[in-house]
Amino acid sequence: MSLKEPDIECDDKRCPFHGELAVRGRTLEGTIVSTRMQKSVVVQMSYTQFDKKYDRYARMSSRITAHSTPCLPVKIGDIVRIAECRPLSKTKNFVIVEILEEA
C-alpha cells in the first residue's frame, strides 16, 4: 500500500509510519463519529444491502474502533482510510492511515 507519510513526527510505538505497527489485510473508508477515547476513534461506514423480500435496497452502517496517532490529527466528521493491523486491544484491530477529507 503506497501512502504519503505525514509531515508531523510522533513517538507513538503503535504508529504505522513512525512506530513498529505493521499494516496488512483490509482497508476501509468511513466517517469519524466519535473521538472521546484516548488515542482511539469510532469510524462509521455506510453501505446498501439488497432485501429480497421487499425487492429494495436498505441503508446499513457499521462502526469500527480504530487507533488514532498524534501525527494524523482527526476530528468528528473527517473522512478517513483505516487499515487492518494486529489486535491492539479487545475491540481495536484497525489504525488510521490517511485523512481523505477534512470536516
mmCIF file of N, CA and C in Angstrom:
data_model
loop_
_atom_site.group_PDB
_atom_site.id
_atom_site.type_symbol
_atom_site.label_atom_id
_atom_site.label_comp_id
_atom_site.label_asym_id
_atom_site.label_seq_id
_atom_site.Cartn_x
_atom_site.Cartn_y
_atom_site.Cartn_z
ATOM 1 N N MET A 1 0.852 -1.168 0.000
ATOM 2 C CA MET A 1 0.000 0.000 0.000
ATOM 3 C C MET A 1 0.902 1.237 0.000
ATOM 4 N N SER A 2 0.710 2.112 -0.959
ATOM 5 C CA SER A 2 1.537 3.310 -1.052
ATOM 6 C C SER A 2 0.786 4.487 -0.436
ATOM 7 N N LEU A 3 1.292 4.951 0.697
ATOM 8 C CA LEU A 3 0.679 6.067 1.406
ATOM 9 C C LEU A 3 1.704 7.159 1.624
ATOM 10 N N LYS A 4 1.236 8.403 1.664
ATOM 11 C CA LYS A 4 2.116 9.535 1.926
ATOM 12 C C LYS A 4 2.328 9.649 3.431
ATOM 13 N N GLU A 5 3.598 9.724 3.831
ATOM 14 C CA GLU A 5 3.914 9.838 5.253
ATOM 15 C C GLU A 5 3.531 11.235 5.751
ATOM 16 N N PRO A 6 2.933 11.335 6.954
ATOM 17 C CA PRO A 6 2.520 12.651 7.466
ATOM 18 C C PRO A 6 3.719 13.552 7.758
ATOM 19 N N ASP A 7 3.477 14.874 7.691
ATOM 20 C CA ASP A 7 4.539 15.850 7.935
ATOM 21 C C ASP A 7 4.916 15.918 9.407
ATOM 22 N N ILE A 8 3.967 15.658 10.293
ATOM 23 C CA ILE A 8 4.199 15.753 11.734
ATOM 24 C C ILE A 8 4.854 14.467 12.228
ATOM 25 N N GLU A 9 5.908 14.611 13.040
ATOM 26 C CA GLU A 9 6.567 13.453 13.653
ATOM 27 C C GLU A 9 5.844 13.090 14.942
ATOM 28 N N CYS A 10 5.844 11.802 15.297
ATOM 29 C CA CYS A 10 5.265 11.375 16.564
ATOM 30 C C CYS A 10 6.142 10.281 17.165
ATOM 31 N N ASP A 11 5.955 10.033 18.458
ATOM 32 C CA ASP A 11 6.742 8.996 19.133
ATOM 33 C C ASP A 11 5.849 7.849 19.602
ATOM 34 N N ASP A 12 4.719 7.661 18.914
ATOM 35 C CA ASP A 12 3.791 6.588 19.246
ATOM 36 C C ASP A 12 4.325 5.277 18.677
ATOM 37 N N LYS A 13 4.525 4.272 19.546
ATOM 38 C CA LYS A 13 5.060 2.996 19.053
ATOM 39 C C LYS A 13 4.029 2.218 18.240
ATOM 40 N N ARG A 14 2.750 2.614 18.320
ATOM 41 C CA ARG A 14 1.689 1.977 17.536
ATOM 42 C C ARG A 14 1.340 2.771 16.281
ATOM 43 N N CYS A 15 2.250 3.606 15.823
ATOM 44 C CA CYS A 15 2.049 4.383 14.599
ATOM 45 C C CYS A 15 2.545 3.558 13.407
ATOM 46 N N PRO A 16 1.752 3.456 12.330
ATOM 47 C CA PRO A 16 2.221 2.684 11.175
ATOM 48 C C PRO A 16 3.337 3.381 10.397
ATOM 49 N N PHE A 17 3.552 4.684 10.628
ATOM 50 C CA PHE A 17 4.580 5.435 9.918
ATOM 51 C C PHE A 17 5.855 5.596 10.739
ATOM 52 N N HIS A 18 5.737 5.932 12.028
ATOM 53 C CA HIS A 18 6.903 6.225 12.862
ATOM 54 C C HIS A 18 7.157 5.175 13.934
ATOM 55 N N GLY A 19 6.292 4.197 14.049
ATOM 56 C CA GLY A 19 6.426 3.167 15.072
ATOM 57 C C GLY A 19 6.692 1.801 14.469
ATOM 58 N N GLU A 20 6.277 0.779 15.199
ATOM 59 C CA GLU A 20 6.578 -0.598 14.806
ATOM 60 C C GLU A 20 5.351 -1.357 14.303
ATOM 61 N N LEU A 21 4.228 -0.691 14.123
ATOM 62 C CA LEU A 21 2.984 -1.371 13.774
ATOM 63 C C LEU A 21 2.950 -1.734 12.288
ATOM 64 N N ALA A 22 2.762 -3.025 12.009
ATOM 65 C CA ALA A 22 2.654 -3.496 10.626
ATOM 66 C C ALA A 22 1.189 -3.475 10.197
ATOM 67 N N VAL A 23 0.954 -3.010 8.980
ATOM 68 C CA VAL A 23 -0.396 -2.915 8.430
ATOM 69 C C VAL A 23 -0.554 -4.010 7.386
ATOM 70 N N ARG A 24 -1.683 -4.746 7.452
ATOM 71 C CA ARG A 24 -1.950 -5.818 6.500
ATOM 72 C C ARG A 24 -3.448 -6.004 6.390
ATOM 73 N N GLY A 25 -3.894 -6.718 5.393
ATOM 74 C CA GLY A 25 -5.309 -7.058 5.287
ATOM 75 C C GLY A 25 -6.165 -5.977 4.654
ATOM 76 N N ARG A 26 -7.371 -5.798 5.202
ATOM 77 C CA ARG A 26 -8.384 -4.926 4.606
ATOM 78 C C ARG A 26 -8.084 -3.450 4.831
ATOM 79 N N THR A 27 -8.505 -2.620 3.880
ATOM 80 C CA THR A 27 -8.521 -1.168 4.047
ATOM 81 C C THR A 27 -9.949 -0.703 3.799
ATOM 82 N N LEU A 28 -10.435 0.180 4.663
ATOM 83 C CA LEU A 28 -11.812 0.652 4.596
ATOM 84 C C LEU A 28 -11.836 2.170 4.666
ATOM 85 N N GLU A 29 -12.930 2.763 4.198
ATOM 86 C CA GLU A 29 -13.125 4.207 4.282
ATOM 87 C C GLU A 29 -14.403 4.481 5.053
ATOM 88 N N GLY A 30 -14.363 5.525 5.888
ATOM 89 C CA GLY A 30 -15.542 5.867 6.663
ATOM 90 C C GLY A 30 -15.428 7.244 7.282
ATOM 91 N N THR A 31 -16.459 7.613 8.029
ATOM 92 C CA THR A 31 -16.549 8.919 8.670
ATOM 93 C C THR A 31 -16.345 8.760 10.167
ATOM 94 N N ILE A 32 -15.587 9.660 10.763
ATOM 95 C CA ILE A 32 -15.353 9.619 12.202
ATOM 96 C C ILE A 32 -16.584 10.161 12.914
ATOM 97 N N VAL A 33 -17.121 9.376 13.855
ATOM 98 C CA VAL A 33 -18.316 9.784 14.586
ATOM 99 C C VAL A 33 -18.030 10.020 16.066
ATOM 100 N N SER A 34 -16.874 9.593 16.573
ATOM 101 C CA SER A 34 -16.545 9.818 17.977
ATOM 102 C C SER A 34 -15.034 9.865 18.155
ATOM 103 N N THR A 35 -14.577 10.844 18.969
ATOM 104 C CA THR A 35 -13.153 10.961 19.296
ATOM 105 C C THR A 35 -12.965 11.066 20.805
ATOM 106 N N ARG A 36 -13.895 10.554 21.590
ATOM 107 C CA ARG A 36 -13.878 10.753 23.033
ATOM 108 C C ARG A 36 -12.897 9.853 23.769
ATOM 109 N N MET A 37 -12.411 8.795 23.130
ATOM 110 C CA MET A 37 -11.440 7.909 23.769
ATOM 111 C C MET A 37 -10.030 8.432 23.527
ATOM 112 N N GLN A 38 -9.108 8.061 24.403
ATOM 113 C CA GLN A 38 -7.722 8.462 24.226
ATOM 114 C C GLN A 38 -7.084 7.599 23.141
ATOM 115 N N LYS A 39 -6.502 8.249 22.135
ATOM 116 C CA LYS A 39 -5.810 7.589 21.028
ATOM 117 C C LYS A 39 -6.692 6.613 20.258
ATOM 118 N N SER A 40 -8.005 6.783 20.318
ATOM 119 C CA SER A 40 -8.929 5.911 19.593
ATOM 120 C C SER A 40 -10.073 6.729 19.021
ATOM 121 N N VAL A 41 -10.626 6.260 17.918
ATOM 122 C CA VAL A 41 -11.785 6.895 17.301
ATOM 123 C C VAL A 41 -12.765 5.810 16.868
ATOM 124 N N VAL A 42 -14.015 6.221 16.634
ATOM 125 C CA VAL A 42 -15.018 5.312 16.090
ATOM 126 C C VAL A 42 -15.305 5.769 14.667
ATOM 127 N N VAL A 43 -15.129 4.854 13.712
ATOM 128 C CA VAL A 43 -15.338 5.142 12.297
ATOM 129 C C VAL A 43 -16.601 4.415 11.849
ATOM 130 N N GLN A 44 -17.512 5.156 11.195
ATOM 131 C CA GLN A 44 -18.766 4.568 10.721
ATOM 132 C C GLN A 44 -18.726 4.459 9.204
ATOM 133 N N MET A 45 -19.054 3.253 8.697
ATOM 134 C CA MET A 45 -19.121 3.019 7.272
ATOM 135 C C MET A 45 -20.567 2.765 6.872
ATOM 136 N N SER A 46 -21.036 3.437 5.829
ATOM 137 C CA SER A 46 -22.402 3.260 5.340
ATOM 138 C C SER A 46 -22.367 2.488 4.027
ATOM 139 N N TYR A 47 -23.352 1.605 3.846
ATOM 140 C CA TYR A 47 -23.447 0.812 2.627
ATOM 141 C C TYR A 47 -24.902 0.426 2.410
ATOM 142 N N THR A 48 -25.199 -0.117 1.237
ATOM 143 C CA THR A 48 -26.552 -0.583 0.948
ATOM 144 C C THR A 48 -26.548 -2.103 0.820
ATOM 145 N N GLN A 49 -27.635 -2.726 1.267
ATOM 146 C CA GLN A 49 -27.775 -4.173 1.203
ATOM 147 C C GLN A 49 -29.135 -4.499 0.592
ATOM 148 N N PHE A 50 -29.144 -5.416 -0.356
ATOM 149 C CA PHE A 50 -30.373 -5.763 -1.064
ATOM 150 C C PHE A 50 -31.243 -6.674 -0.208
ATOM 151 N N ASP A 51 -32.535 -6.329 -0.106
ATOM 152 C CA ASP A 51 -33.507 -7.128 0.635
ATOM 153 C C ASP A 51 -34.410 -7.831 -0.382
ATOM 154 N N LYS A 52 -34.278 -9.161 -0.482
ATOM 155 C CA LYS A 52 -35.028 -9.915 -1.494
ATOM 156 C C LYS A 52 -36.535 -9.870 -1.254
ATOM 157 N N LYS A 53 -36.944 -9.890 -0.003
ATOM 158 C CA LYS A 53 -38.375 -9.929 0.308
ATOM 159 C C LYS A 53 -39.105 -8.704 -0.237
ATOM 160 N N TYR A 54 -38.510 -7.532 -0.050
ATOM 161 C CA TYR A 54 -39.153 -6.295 -0.482
ATOM 162 C C TYR A 54 -38.617 -5.780 -1.812
ATOM 163 N N ASP A 55 -37.646 -6.491 -2.399
ATOM 164 C CA ASP A 55 -37.056 -6.124 -3.683
ATOM 165 C C ASP A 55 -36.543 -4.682 -3.664
ATOM 166 N N ARG A 56 -35.867 -4.326 -2.579
ATOM 167 C CA ARG A 56 -35.325 -2.977 -2.408
ATOM 168 C C ARG A 56 -33.975 -3.044 -1.718
ATOM 169 N N TYR A 57 -33.299 -1.912 -1.747
ATOM 170 C CA TYR A 57 -32.035 -1.790 -1.032
ATOM 171 C C TYR A 57 -32.280 -1.110 0.305
ATOM 172 N N ALA A 58 -31.627 -1.598 1.327
ATOM 173 C CA ALA A 58 -31.729 -0.992 2.653
ATOM 174 C C ALA A 58 -30.396 -0.341 2.990
ATOM 175 N N ARG A 59 -30.466 0.827 3.594
ATOM 176 C CA ARG A 59 -29.248 1.503 4.031
ATOM 177 C C ARG A 59 -28.785 0.902 5.341
ATOM 178 N N MET A 60 -27.527 0.487 5.395
ATOM 179 C CA MET A 60 -26.954 -0.113 6.596
ATOM 180 C C MET A 60 -25.693 0.668 6.959
ATOM 181 N N SER A 61 -25.253 0.489 8.197
ATOM 182 C CA SER A 61 -23.992 1.088 8.617
ATOM 183 C C SER A 61 -23.361 0.201 9.673
ATOM 184 N N SER A 62 -22.046 0.268 9.756
ATOM 185 C CA SER A 62 -21.327 -0.469 10.786
ATOM 186 C C SER A 62 -20.263 0.444 11.371
ATOM 187 N N ARG A 63 -19.929 0.208 12.622
ATOM 188 C CA ARG A 63 -18.955 1.036 13.328
ATOM 189 C C ARG A 63 -17.750 0.194 13.699
ATOM 190 N N ILE A 64 -16.564 0.773 13.504
ATOM 191 C CA ILE A 64 -15.313 0.095 13.828
ATOM 192 C C ILE A 64 -14.479 1.034 14.680
ATOM 193 N N THR A 65 -13.894 0.486 15.746
ATOM 194 C CA THR A 65 -12.983 1.245 16.594
ATOM 195 C C THR A 65 -11.590 1.175 15.980
ATOM 196 N N ALA A 66 -10.926 2.323 15.852
ATOM 197 C CA ALA A 66 -9.608 2.375 15.224
ATOM 198 C C ALA A 66 -8.652 3.194 16.079
ATOM 199 N N HIS A 67 -7.356 2.892 15.956
ATOM 200 C CA HIS A 67 -6.319 3.616 16.684
ATOM 201 C C HIS A 67 -6.018 4.924 15.958
ATOM 202 N N SER A 68 -5.877 5.998 16.710
ATOM 203 C CA SER A 68 -5.565 7.312 16.161
ATOM 204 C C SER A 68 -4.190 7.740 16.653
ATOM 205 N N THR A 69 -3.303 8.091 15.738
ATOM 206 C CA THR A 69 -1.952 8.501 16.111
ATOM 207 C C THR A 69 -1.852 10.020 16.172
ATOM 208 N N PRO A 70 -0.909 10.563 16.958
ATOM 209 C CA PRO A 70 -0.770 12.020 17.066
ATOM 210 C C PRO A 70 -0.335 12.698 15.763
ATOM 211 N N CYS A 71 0.304 11.962 14.857
ATOM 212 C CA CYS A 71 0.778 12.578 13.614
ATOM 213 C C CYS A 71 -0.342 12.779 12.592
ATOM 214 N N LEU A 72 -1.506 12.170 12.816
ATOM 215 C CA LEU A 72 -2.682 12.375 11.967
ATOM 216 C C LEU A 72 -3.820 12.915 12.829
ATOM 217 N N PRO A 73 -3.837 14.239 13.092
ATOM 218 C CA PRO A 73 -4.902 14.798 13.941
ATOM 219 C C PRO A 73 -6.246 14.772 13.214
ATOM 220 N N VAL A 74 -7.236 14.140 13.838
ATOM 221 C CA VAL A 74 -8.560 13.998 13.228
ATOM 222 C C VAL A 74 -9.618 14.583 14.150
ATOM 223 N N LYS A 75 -10.770 14.899 13.560
ATOM 224 C CA LYS A 75 -11.900 15.392 14.340
ATOM 225 C C LYS A 75 -13.179 14.769 13.792
ATOM 226 N N ILE A 76 -14.266 14.960 14.504
ATOM 227 C CA ILE A 76 -15.547 14.376 14.107
ATOM 228 C C ILE A 76 -15.959 14.926 12.740
ATOM 229 N N GLY A 77 -16.385 14.039 11.862
ATOM 230 C CA GLY A 77 -16.815 14.423 10.529
ATOM 231 C C GLY A 77 -15.774 14.201 9.449
ATOM 232 N N ASP A 78 -14.522 13.960 9.820
ATOM 233 C CA ASP A 78 -13.480 13.690 8.833
ATOM 234 C C ASP A 78 -13.730 12.347 8.158
ATOM 235 N N ILE A 79 -13.426 12.277 6.872
ATOM 236 C CA ILE A 79 -13.487 11.011 6.144
ATOM 237 C C ILE A 79 -12.067 10.466 6.086
ATOM 238 N N VAL A 80 -11.886 9.247 6.594
ATOM 239 C CA VAL A 80 -10.551 8.674 6.736
ATOM 240 C C VAL A 80 -10.482 7.292 6.091
ATOM 241 N N ARG A 81 -9.244 6.852 5.850
ATOM 242 C CA ARG A 81 -8.986 5.478 5.416
ATOM 243 C C ARG A 81 -8.331 4.761 6.592
ATOM 244 N N ILE A 82 -8.868 3.586 6.937
ATOM 245 C CA ILE A 82 -8.302 2.788 8.016
ATOM 246 C C ILE A 82 -7.808 1.468 7.433
ATOM 247 N N ALA A 83 -6.767 0.921 8.059
ATOM 248 C CA ALA A 83 -6.183 -0.331 7.587
ATOM 249 C C ALA A 83 -6.129 -1.324 8.730
ATOM 250 N N GLU A 84 -6.259 -2.591 8.393
ATOM 251 C CA GLU A 84 -6.242 -3.655 9.394
ATOM 252 C C GLU A 84 -4.820 -3.871 9.897
ATOM 253 N N CYS A 85 -4.712 -4.194 11.172
ATOM 254 C CA CYS A 85 -3.421 -4.486 11.788
ATOM 255 C C CYS A 85 -3.632 -5.576 12.831
ATOM 256 N N ARG A 86 -2.616 -5.859 13.598
ATOM 257 C CA ARG A 86 -2.753 -6.855 14.662
ATOM 258 C C ARG A 86 -3.715 -6.328 15.720
ATOM 259 N N PRO A 87 -4.273 -7.184 16.571
ATOM 260 C CA PRO A 87 -5.163 -6.696 17.629
ATOM 261 C C PRO A 87 -4.412 -5.780 18.600
ATOM 262 N N LEU A 88 -4.914 -4.545 18.749
ATOM 263 C CA LEU A 88 -4.302 -3.581 19.665
ATOM 264 C C LEU A 88 -4.990 -3.598 21.024
ATOM 265 N N SER A 89 -6.232 -4.034 21.068
ATOM 266 C CA SER A 89 -6.982 -4.183 22.313
ATOM 267 C C SER A 89 -8.132 -5.151 22.032
ATOM 268 N N LYS A 90 -9.073 -5.216 22.954
ATOM 269 C CA LYS A 90 -10.202 -6.129 22.777
ATOM 270 C C LYS A 90 -11.029 -5.791 21.533
ATOM 271 N N THR A 91 -11.174 -4.504 21.226
ATOM 272 C CA THR A 91 -12.020 -4.098 20.102
ATOM 273 C C THR A 91 -11.266 -3.420 18.963
ATOM 274 N N LYS A 92 -9.998 -3.066 19.141
ATOM 275 C CA LYS A 92 -9.263 -2.327 18.108
ATOM 276 C C LYS A 92 -8.391 -3.256 17.275
ATOM 277 N N ASN A 93 -8.710 -3.351 15.969
ATOM 278 C CA ASN A 93 -7.907 -4.108 15.013
ATOM 279 C C ASN A 93 -7.550 -3.266 13.794
ATOM 280 N N PHE A 94 -7.834 -1.967 13.836
ATOM 281 C CA PHE A 94 -7.592 -1.078 12.709
ATOM 282 C C PHE A 94 -6.839 0.161 13.186
ATOM 283 N N VAL A 95 -6.155 0.825 12.247
ATOM 284 C CA VAL A 95 -5.426 2.055 12.533
ATOM 285 C C VAL A 95 -5.685 3.035 11.388
ATOM 286 N N ILE A 96 -5.753 4.329 11.715
ATOM 287 C CA ILE A 96 -5.950 5.359 10.689
ATOM 288 C C ILE A 96 -4.645 5.531 9.920
ATOM 289 N N VAL A 97 -4.727 5.468 8.584
ATOM 290 C CA VAL A 97 -3.529 5.617 7.763
ATOM 291 C C VAL A 97 -3.586 6.842 6.854
ATOM 292 N N GLU A 98 -4.776 7.437 6.669
ATOM 293 C CA GLU A 98 -4.880 8.572 5.760
ATOM 294 C C GLU A 98 -6.155 9.356 6.035
ATOM 295 N N ILE A 99 -6.048 10.682 5.953
ATOM 296 C CA ILE A 99 -7.222 11.554 6.038
ATOM 297 C C ILE A 99 -7.595 11.918 4.604
ATOM 298 N N LEU A 100 -8.766 11.484 4.165
ATOM 299 C CA LEU A 100 -9.192 11.719 2.786
ATOM 300 C C LEU A 100 -9.854 13.080 2.620
ATOM 301 N N GLU A 101 -10.662 13.488 3.609
ATOM 302 C CA GLU A 101 -11.384 14.757 3.528
ATOM 303 C C GLU A 101 -11.629 15.270 4.939
ATOM 304 N N GLU A 102 -11.289 16.528 5.170
ATOM 305 C CA GLU A 102 -11.500 17.109 6.494
ATOM 306 C C GLU A 102 -12.890 17.713 6.590
ATOM 307 N N ALA A 103 -13.435 17.693 7.809
ATOM 308 C CA ALA A 103 -14.784 18.216 8.049
ATOM 309 C C ALA A 103 -14.793 19.729 8.039
#
